[in-house]
Coordinates of C-alpha atoms in Angstrom, one line a residue:
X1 CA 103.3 115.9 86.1
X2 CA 104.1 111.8 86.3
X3 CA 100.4 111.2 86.1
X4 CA 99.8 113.5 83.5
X5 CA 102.4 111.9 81.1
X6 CA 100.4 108.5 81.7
X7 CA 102.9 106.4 81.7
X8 CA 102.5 102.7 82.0
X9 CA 105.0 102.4 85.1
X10 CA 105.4 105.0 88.0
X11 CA 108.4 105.2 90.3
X12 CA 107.0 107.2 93.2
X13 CA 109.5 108.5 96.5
X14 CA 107.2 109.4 99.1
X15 CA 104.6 110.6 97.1
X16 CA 102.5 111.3 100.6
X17 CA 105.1 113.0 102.2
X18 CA 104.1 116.6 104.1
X19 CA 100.4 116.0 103.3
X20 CA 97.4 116.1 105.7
X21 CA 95.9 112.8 106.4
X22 CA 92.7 113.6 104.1
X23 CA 95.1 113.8 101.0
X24 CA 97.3 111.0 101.9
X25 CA 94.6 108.7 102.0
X26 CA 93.4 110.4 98.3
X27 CA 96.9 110.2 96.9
X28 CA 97.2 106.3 97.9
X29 CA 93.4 105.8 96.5
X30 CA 94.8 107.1 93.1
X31 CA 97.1 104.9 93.0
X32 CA 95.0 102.0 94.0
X33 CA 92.9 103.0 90.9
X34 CA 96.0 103.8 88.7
X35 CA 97.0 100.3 89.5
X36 CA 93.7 98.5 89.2
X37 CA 93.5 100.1 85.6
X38 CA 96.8 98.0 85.3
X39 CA 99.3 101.0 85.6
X40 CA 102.3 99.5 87.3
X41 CA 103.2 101.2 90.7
X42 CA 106.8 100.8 92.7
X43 CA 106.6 103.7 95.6
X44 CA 109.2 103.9 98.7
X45 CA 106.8 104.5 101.7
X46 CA 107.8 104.7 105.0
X47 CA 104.4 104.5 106.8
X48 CA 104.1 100.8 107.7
X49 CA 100.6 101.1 107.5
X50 CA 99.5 102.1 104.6
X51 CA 102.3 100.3 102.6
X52 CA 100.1 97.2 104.7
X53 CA 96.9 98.2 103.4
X54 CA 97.8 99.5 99.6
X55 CA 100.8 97.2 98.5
X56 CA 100.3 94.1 96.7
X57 CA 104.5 93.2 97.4
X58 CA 106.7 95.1 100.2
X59 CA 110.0 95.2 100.3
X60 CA 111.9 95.5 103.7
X61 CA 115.2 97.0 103.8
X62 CA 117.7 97.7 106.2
X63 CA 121.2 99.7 104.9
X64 CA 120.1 98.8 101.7
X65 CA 120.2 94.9 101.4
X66 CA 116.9 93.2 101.3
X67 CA 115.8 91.5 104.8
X68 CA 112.3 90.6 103.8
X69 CA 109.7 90.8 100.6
X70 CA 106.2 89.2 99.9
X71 CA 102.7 90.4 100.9
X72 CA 102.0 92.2 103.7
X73 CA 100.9 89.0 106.0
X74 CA 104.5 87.9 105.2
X75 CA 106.4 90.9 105.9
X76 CA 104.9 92.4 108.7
X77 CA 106.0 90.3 111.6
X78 CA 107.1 91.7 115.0
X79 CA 110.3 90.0 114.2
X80 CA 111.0 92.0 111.0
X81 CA 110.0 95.0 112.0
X82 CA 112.8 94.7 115.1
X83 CA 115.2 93.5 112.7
X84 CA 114.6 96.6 110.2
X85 CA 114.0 99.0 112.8
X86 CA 115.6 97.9 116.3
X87 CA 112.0 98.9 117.9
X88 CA 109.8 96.4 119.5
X89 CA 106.4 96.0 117.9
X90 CA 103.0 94.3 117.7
X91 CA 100.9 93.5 115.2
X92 CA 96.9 93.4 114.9
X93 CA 94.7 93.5 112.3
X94 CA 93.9 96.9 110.6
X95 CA 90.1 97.2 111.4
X96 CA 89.3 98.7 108.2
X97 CA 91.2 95.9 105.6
X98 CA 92.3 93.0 108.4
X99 CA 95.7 93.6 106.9
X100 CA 98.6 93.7 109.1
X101 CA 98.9 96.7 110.9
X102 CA 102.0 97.6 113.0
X103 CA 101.8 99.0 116.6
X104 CA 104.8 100.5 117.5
X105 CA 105.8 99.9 121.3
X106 CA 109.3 101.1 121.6
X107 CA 112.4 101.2 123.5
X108 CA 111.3 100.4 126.6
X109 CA 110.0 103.1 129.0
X110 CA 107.0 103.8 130.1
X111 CA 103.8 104.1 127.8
X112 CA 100.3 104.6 128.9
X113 CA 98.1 102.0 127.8
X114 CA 94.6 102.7 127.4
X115 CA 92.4 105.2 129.5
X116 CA 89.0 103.9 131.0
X117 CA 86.1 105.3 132.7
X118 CA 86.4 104.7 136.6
X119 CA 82.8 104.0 137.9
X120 CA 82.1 107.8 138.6
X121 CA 82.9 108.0 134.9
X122 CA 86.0 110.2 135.2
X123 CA 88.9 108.5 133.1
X124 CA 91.7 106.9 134.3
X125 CA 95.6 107.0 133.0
X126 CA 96.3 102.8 133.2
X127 CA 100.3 103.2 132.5
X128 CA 102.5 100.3 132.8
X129 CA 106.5 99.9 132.8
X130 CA 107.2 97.8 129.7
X131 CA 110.3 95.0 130.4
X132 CA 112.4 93.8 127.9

């Protein structure tokens, strides 16, 4: 209905919420074109990621006040994503865009890192206890 009303601003809450992967993708490539045709677009995403990749400003909030805004290469920092979100992060480059792309690591705990082929070719679990 918002799209069909072709308005010249959208306000959009989790407009990829509940969807397959496949139509999350086409929902943010909408908007990109929406946008690109000079429709403005505010949206609240939660997905790190594709906020990364598809917004042109982000906003980072924590209990409402404001902790951090500018492009994604500003805003995606390990040290803002622990401030907004207490949880301990890296970031890499998204191999698709070479935006930012956040990692999540966690609490603490242990986490399996990646699995490799031993030389018979069987894989290997390589886990590691992560320290604070």
């Amino acid at each position: 209905m918002a799209l069909a009303q072709q308005t010249d601003i959208l306000l959009l809450d989790e407009p990829t919420t509940f969807l397959d992967l496949a139509y999350r993708m086409d929902v943010l490539d909408l908007l990109q074109s929406l946008n690109s045709e000079g429709r403005t677009i505010v949206m609240v995403l939660h997905d790190l990621n594709h906020a990364a990749r598809y917004a042109d400003t982000i906003v980072a909030l924590r209990g409402g006040q404001i902790v951090a805004q500018g492009t994604a290469e500003d805003i995606m920092t390990a040290e803002n994503i622990f401030q907004v979100f207490g949880l301990r992060s890296t970031i890499v480059p998204d191999p698709v865009t070479e935006t930012p792309m956040c990692v999540p690591i966690g609490r603490g705990g242990a986490r399996r890192t990646k699995i490799s082929a031993n030389p018979n070719g069987h894989a290997q679990d390589q886990s590691r206890q992560l320290h604070s």
